[in-house]
Amino acid sequence: MDAVVKKLLRESGQTFAEEAGITLKDQPAALFKLLVLANLLSARISADIAVSAARELFAAGGGTARGMSRLSWQDRVDALGRGHYVRYDESTASRLGETAEIVQDKYKGDLRRLAIESGRDPKKAAELLQEFPGIGPTGVDIFFREAQAIWPWLRPHIDDQVKKGAERLGLPTDAGELAEKVPGKDLARFTAALVRVAHDKKLAEQLKAA
């Protein structure tokens, strides 16, 4: 493993799910939390604020589809406000309520059913994910980057943001070559770190100087 890759994983290799307090497992609550996080991170808002808002929603009881449904719209707005997710709080509160209803109605509260319904085909899974309000191609990338830690059939998920980070560090931008830099189990951490590099030139310079 390259020295820069080792340093990257050591210093910035925390997934966004971990940052939001999600212990990612192939289980209903963890997968729903990841969907919520992907929705929040999709907006034009800082990752730190999105993560903070996710933590507040989960603390308020919105860590499962049923729990999110039980929160009132105002409860969701208030939780988003506590996380300083204020520009999109009202529309996001509505979207998360709709998302919770879809998860319950279509997937019986369990997003593992999405994996089954898609036949574990990434393209089909992407189409299904985009049925949730607020989840477009960006949200799919966010969800897939993190979920590849527990759904190996998504590997390697290397999107444009990951490639931008790799380019800044002088790493290959070909998905296959880049994925070979780390074991499969570390791909989610690796891609999360590269996304941070893509958004932080100073971090890139620090890593290259190592």
Short mmCIF file of C-alpha atoms in Angstrom, two decimals:
data_model
loop_
_atom_site.label_atom_id
_atom_site.label_comp_id
_atom_site.label_asym_id
_atom_site.label_seq_id
_atom_site.Cartn_x
_atom_site.Cartn_y
_atom_site.Cartn_z
CA MET A 1 0.00 0.00 0.00
CA ASP A 2 1.34 3.44 -0.93
CA ALA A 3 2.59 5.63 1.92
CA VAL A 4 0.12 8.35 0.93
CA VAL A 5 -2.75 5.84 0.98
CA LYS A 6 -1.77 4.61 4.43
CA LYS A 7 -1.61 8.18 5.73
CA LEU A 8 -4.91 8.99 4.04
CA LEU A 9 -6.67 6.08 5.75
CA ARG A 10 -5.03 6.80 9.08
CA GLU A 11 -5.90 10.50 9.18
CA SER A 12 -9.11 10.80 7.14
CA GLY A 13 -10.41 7.26 6.78
CA GLN A 14 -13.54 7.61 8.85
CA THR A 15 -16.70 6.96 6.88
CA PHE A 16 -19.40 9.59 6.98
CA ALA A 17 -21.68 6.96 8.54
CA GLU A 18 -19.23 6.51 11.41
CA GLU A 19 -19.03 10.27 11.81
CA ALA A 20 -22.81 10.37 12.13
CA GLY A 21 -22.71 7.69 14.82
CA ILE A 22 -23.98 4.90 12.57
CA THR A 23 -22.54 1.46 13.19
CA LEU A 24 -23.05 0.21 9.66
CA LYS A 25 -24.41 -3.33 9.51
CA ASP A 26 -26.63 -5.21 7.10
CA GLN A 27 -29.60 -4.48 9.34
CA PRO A 28 -32.79 -2.42 8.92
CA ALA A 29 -32.00 0.45 11.33
CA ALA A 30 -28.44 0.98 10.10
CA LEU A 31 -29.49 0.96 6.45
CA PHE A 32 -32.33 3.40 7.09
CA LYS A 33 -29.95 5.74 8.93
CA LEU A 34 -27.58 5.58 5.97
CA LEU A 35 -30.43 6.51 3.61
CA VAL A 36 -31.27 9.50 5.82
CA LEU A 37 -27.62 10.55 5.86
CA ALA A 38 -27.36 10.24 2.06
CA ASN A 39 -30.42 12.45 1.74
CA LEU A 40 -28.93 15.10 4.02
CA LEU A 41 -25.50 15.01 2.37
CA SER A 42 -27.07 15.43 -1.08
CA ALA A 43 -27.97 19.06 -0.45
CA ARG A 44 -25.63 21.97 -1.14
CA ILE A 45 -24.59 22.16 2.48
CA SER A 46 -21.42 21.26 4.35
CA ALA A 47 -20.84 17.63 5.27
CA ASP A 48 -20.29 18.63 8.91
CA ILE A 49 -23.74 20.20 9.10
CA ALA A 50 -25.38 17.23 7.37
CA VAL A 51 -23.71 14.83 9.80
CA SER A 52 -24.76 16.97 12.76
CA ALA A 53 -28.35 17.07 11.51
CA ALA A 54 -28.38 13.30 11.10
CA ARG A 55 -27.21 12.85 14.69
CA GLU A 56 -29.99 15.15 15.93
CA LEU A 57 -32.66 13.28 13.94
CA PHE A 58 -31.47 9.94 15.29
CA ALA A 59 -31.36 11.27 18.85
CA ALA A 60 -34.95 12.47 18.42
CA GLY A 61 -36.06 8.96 17.52
CA GLY A 62 -35.75 9.08 13.73
CA GLY A 63 -33.28 6.23 13.44
CA THR A 64 -35.80 3.79 11.96
CA ALA A 65 -38.49 4.18 9.35
CA ARG A 66 -41.18 3.73 11.99
CA GLY A 67 -39.48 6.16 14.34
CA MET A 68 -39.11 8.79 11.63
CA SER A 69 -42.79 8.42 10.76
CA ARG A 70 -43.77 8.91 14.38
CA LEU A 71 -41.94 12.22 14.55
CA SER A 72 -44.13 15.11 13.56
CA TRP A 73 -43.08 17.36 10.72
CA GLN A 74 -42.24 20.02 13.31
CA ASP A 75 -40.19 17.51 15.32
CA ARG A 76 -38.10 16.85 12.22
CA VAL A 77 -37.74 20.57 11.46
CA ASP A 78 -36.62 21.20 15.05
CA ALA A 79 -34.05 18.38 14.94
CA LEU A 80 -32.66 19.69 11.66
CA GLY A 81 -32.49 23.16 13.19
CA ARG A 82 -30.51 21.88 16.16
CA GLY A 83 -28.05 20.46 13.63
CA HIS A 84 -27.94 23.91 11.91
CA TYR A 85 -29.45 22.38 8.76
CA VAL A 86 -31.55 25.49 8.31
CA ARG A 87 -31.61 26.36 4.62
CA TYR A 88 -33.44 23.18 3.65
CA ASP A 89 -35.07 22.23 6.93
CA GLU A 90 -38.74 22.42 5.95
CA SER A 91 -38.48 20.67 2.59
CA THR A 92 -36.11 18.05 4.04
CA ALA A 93 -38.47 17.37 6.94
CA SER A 94 -41.21 16.62 4.42
CA ARG A 95 -38.95 14.42 2.27
CA LEU A 96 -37.79 12.37 5.24
CA GLY A 97 -41.37 11.75 6.27
CA GLU A 98 -42.19 10.54 2.76
CA THR A 99 -39.03 8.42 2.70
CA ALA A 100 -40.01 6.71 5.94
CA GLU A 101 -43.45 5.90 4.54
CA ILE A 102 -41.97 4.38 1.38
CA VAL A 103 -39.52 2.26 3.38
CA GLN A 104 -42.38 0.96 5.49
CA ASP A 105 -44.89 0.44 2.68
CA LYS A 106 -42.64 -0.92 -0.07
CA TYR A 107 -39.85 -2.57 1.93
CA LYS A 108 -41.67 -3.47 5.16
CA GLY A 109 -39.24 -1.24 7.05
CA ASP A 110 -36.21 -3.20 5.86
CA LEU A 111 -33.94 -1.90 3.10
CA ARG A 112 -32.31 -5.30 2.76
CA ARG A 113 -35.35 -5.95 0.62
CA LEU A 114 -34.09 -3.32 -1.80
CA ALA A 115 -30.94 -5.37 -2.31
CA ILE A 116 -33.06 -8.44 -2.98
CA GLU A 117 -35.50 -6.63 -5.27
CA SER A 118 -32.62 -5.22 -7.30
CA GLY A 119 -31.12 -8.68 -7.72
CA ARG A 120 -27.98 -7.14 -6.21
CA ASP A 121 -27.46 -5.27 -9.45
CA PRO A 122 -26.01 -1.78 -8.79
CA LYS A 123 -27.80 -0.21 -11.75
CA LYS A 124 -31.20 -1.51 -10.64
CA ALA A 125 -30.47 -0.62 -7.01
CA ALA A 126 -29.67 2.94 -8.13
CA GLU A 127 -33.01 3.17 -9.88
CA LEU A 128 -34.83 1.98 -6.77
CA LEU A 129 -32.97 4.40 -4.51
CA GLN A 130 -33.96 7.30 -6.77
CA GLU A 131 -37.60 6.54 -6.03
CA PHE A 132 -37.00 8.17 -2.65
CA PRO A 133 -37.63 11.94 -2.63
CA GLY A 134 -34.39 13.89 -2.48
CA ILE A 135 -32.22 11.02 -3.70
CA GLY A 136 -30.74 11.63 -7.14
CA PRO A 137 -27.48 10.45 -8.68
CA THR A 138 -25.48 12.28 -5.98
CA GLY A 139 -27.45 10.60 -3.21
CA VAL A 140 -26.96 7.22 -4.86
CA ASP A 141 -23.20 7.78 -4.97
CA ILE A 142 -23.15 8.71 -1.29
CA PHE A 143 -25.23 5.68 -0.29
CA PHE A 144 -23.22 3.28 -2.47
CA ARG A 145 -19.84 4.59 -1.29
CA GLU A 146 -20.76 3.86 2.31
CA ALA A 147 -22.87 0.74 1.76
CA GLN A 148 -20.08 -1.05 -0.12
CA ALA A 149 -18.63 -1.72 3.34
CA ILE A 150 -21.44 -4.19 3.97
CA TRP A 151 -22.75 -4.92 0.47
CA PRO A 152 -19.73 -6.33 -1.41
CA TRP A 153 -21.76 -6.53 -4.62
CA LEU A 154 -21.49 -2.72 -4.86
CA ARG A 155 -17.68 -2.84 -4.98
CA PRO A 156 -15.87 -1.00 -6.25
CA HIS A 157 -17.99 2.13 -6.17
CA ILE A 158 -15.68 4.87 -7.38
CA ASP A 159 -17.57 8.01 -8.41
CA ASP A 160 -16.44 11.38 -9.77
CA GLN A 161 -15.85 12.93 -6.33
CA VAL A 162 -13.62 10.01 -5.37
CA LYS A 163 -11.71 10.36 -8.64
CA LYS A 164 -11.26 14.09 -8.04
CA GLY A 165 -9.68 13.34 -4.67
CA ALA A 166 -7.48 10.65 -6.19
CA GLU A 167 -6.30 13.04 -8.91
CA ARG A 168 -5.32 15.63 -6.29
CA LEU A 169 -3.10 13.05 -4.61
CA GLY A 170 -1.59 11.75 -7.83
CA LEU A 171 -3.37 8.41 -7.47
CA PRO A 172 -4.91 6.57 -10.43
CA THR A 173 -8.39 7.67 -11.42
CA ASP A 174 -9.30 4.40 -13.12
CA ALA A 175 -11.82 2.70 -10.85
CA GLY A 176 -10.18 -0.72 -11.01
CA GLU A 177 -6.66 0.57 -10.41
CA LEU A 178 -7.74 2.80 -7.57
CA ALA A 179 -9.73 0.03 -5.87
CA GLU A 180 -6.66 -2.18 -5.91
CA LYS A 181 -4.88 0.26 -3.60
CA VAL A 182 -6.76 -1.08 -0.56
CA PRO A 183 -8.44 -4.33 0.54
CA GLY A 184 -12.14 -4.51 -0.33
CA LYS A 185 -13.15 -4.14 3.31
CA ASP A 186 -11.42 -0.73 3.39
CA LEU A 187 -12.99 0.69 0.22
CA ALA A 188 -15.71 2.63 2.03
CA ARG A 189 -13.12 4.29 4.29
CA PHE A 190 -10.82 4.93 1.34
CA THR A 191 -13.49 6.54 -0.81
CA ALA A 192 -14.79 8.66 2.08
CA ALA A 193 -11.26 9.94 2.67
CA LEU A 194 -10.81 10.75 -1.02
CA VAL A 195 -14.08 12.69 -1.04
CA ARG A 196 -12.73 14.77 1.85
CA VAL A 197 -9.59 15.44 -0.19
CA ALA A 198 -11.74 16.46 -3.15
CA HIS A 199 -13.33 19.15 -0.98
CA ASP A 200 -10.21 20.24 0.90
CA LYS A 201 -7.12 21.39 -1.01
CA LYS A 202 -5.17 21.93 2.20
CA LEU A 203 -5.71 18.32 3.22
CA ALA A 204 -4.47 17.19 -0.20
CA GLU A 205 -1.32 19.28 0.15
CA GLN A 206 -0.65 17.96 3.66
CA LEU A 207 -0.97 14.37 2.49
CA LYS A 208 1.26 14.90 -0.54
CA ALA A 209 3.89 16.52 1.66
CA ALA A 210 4.06 13.47 3.93
#
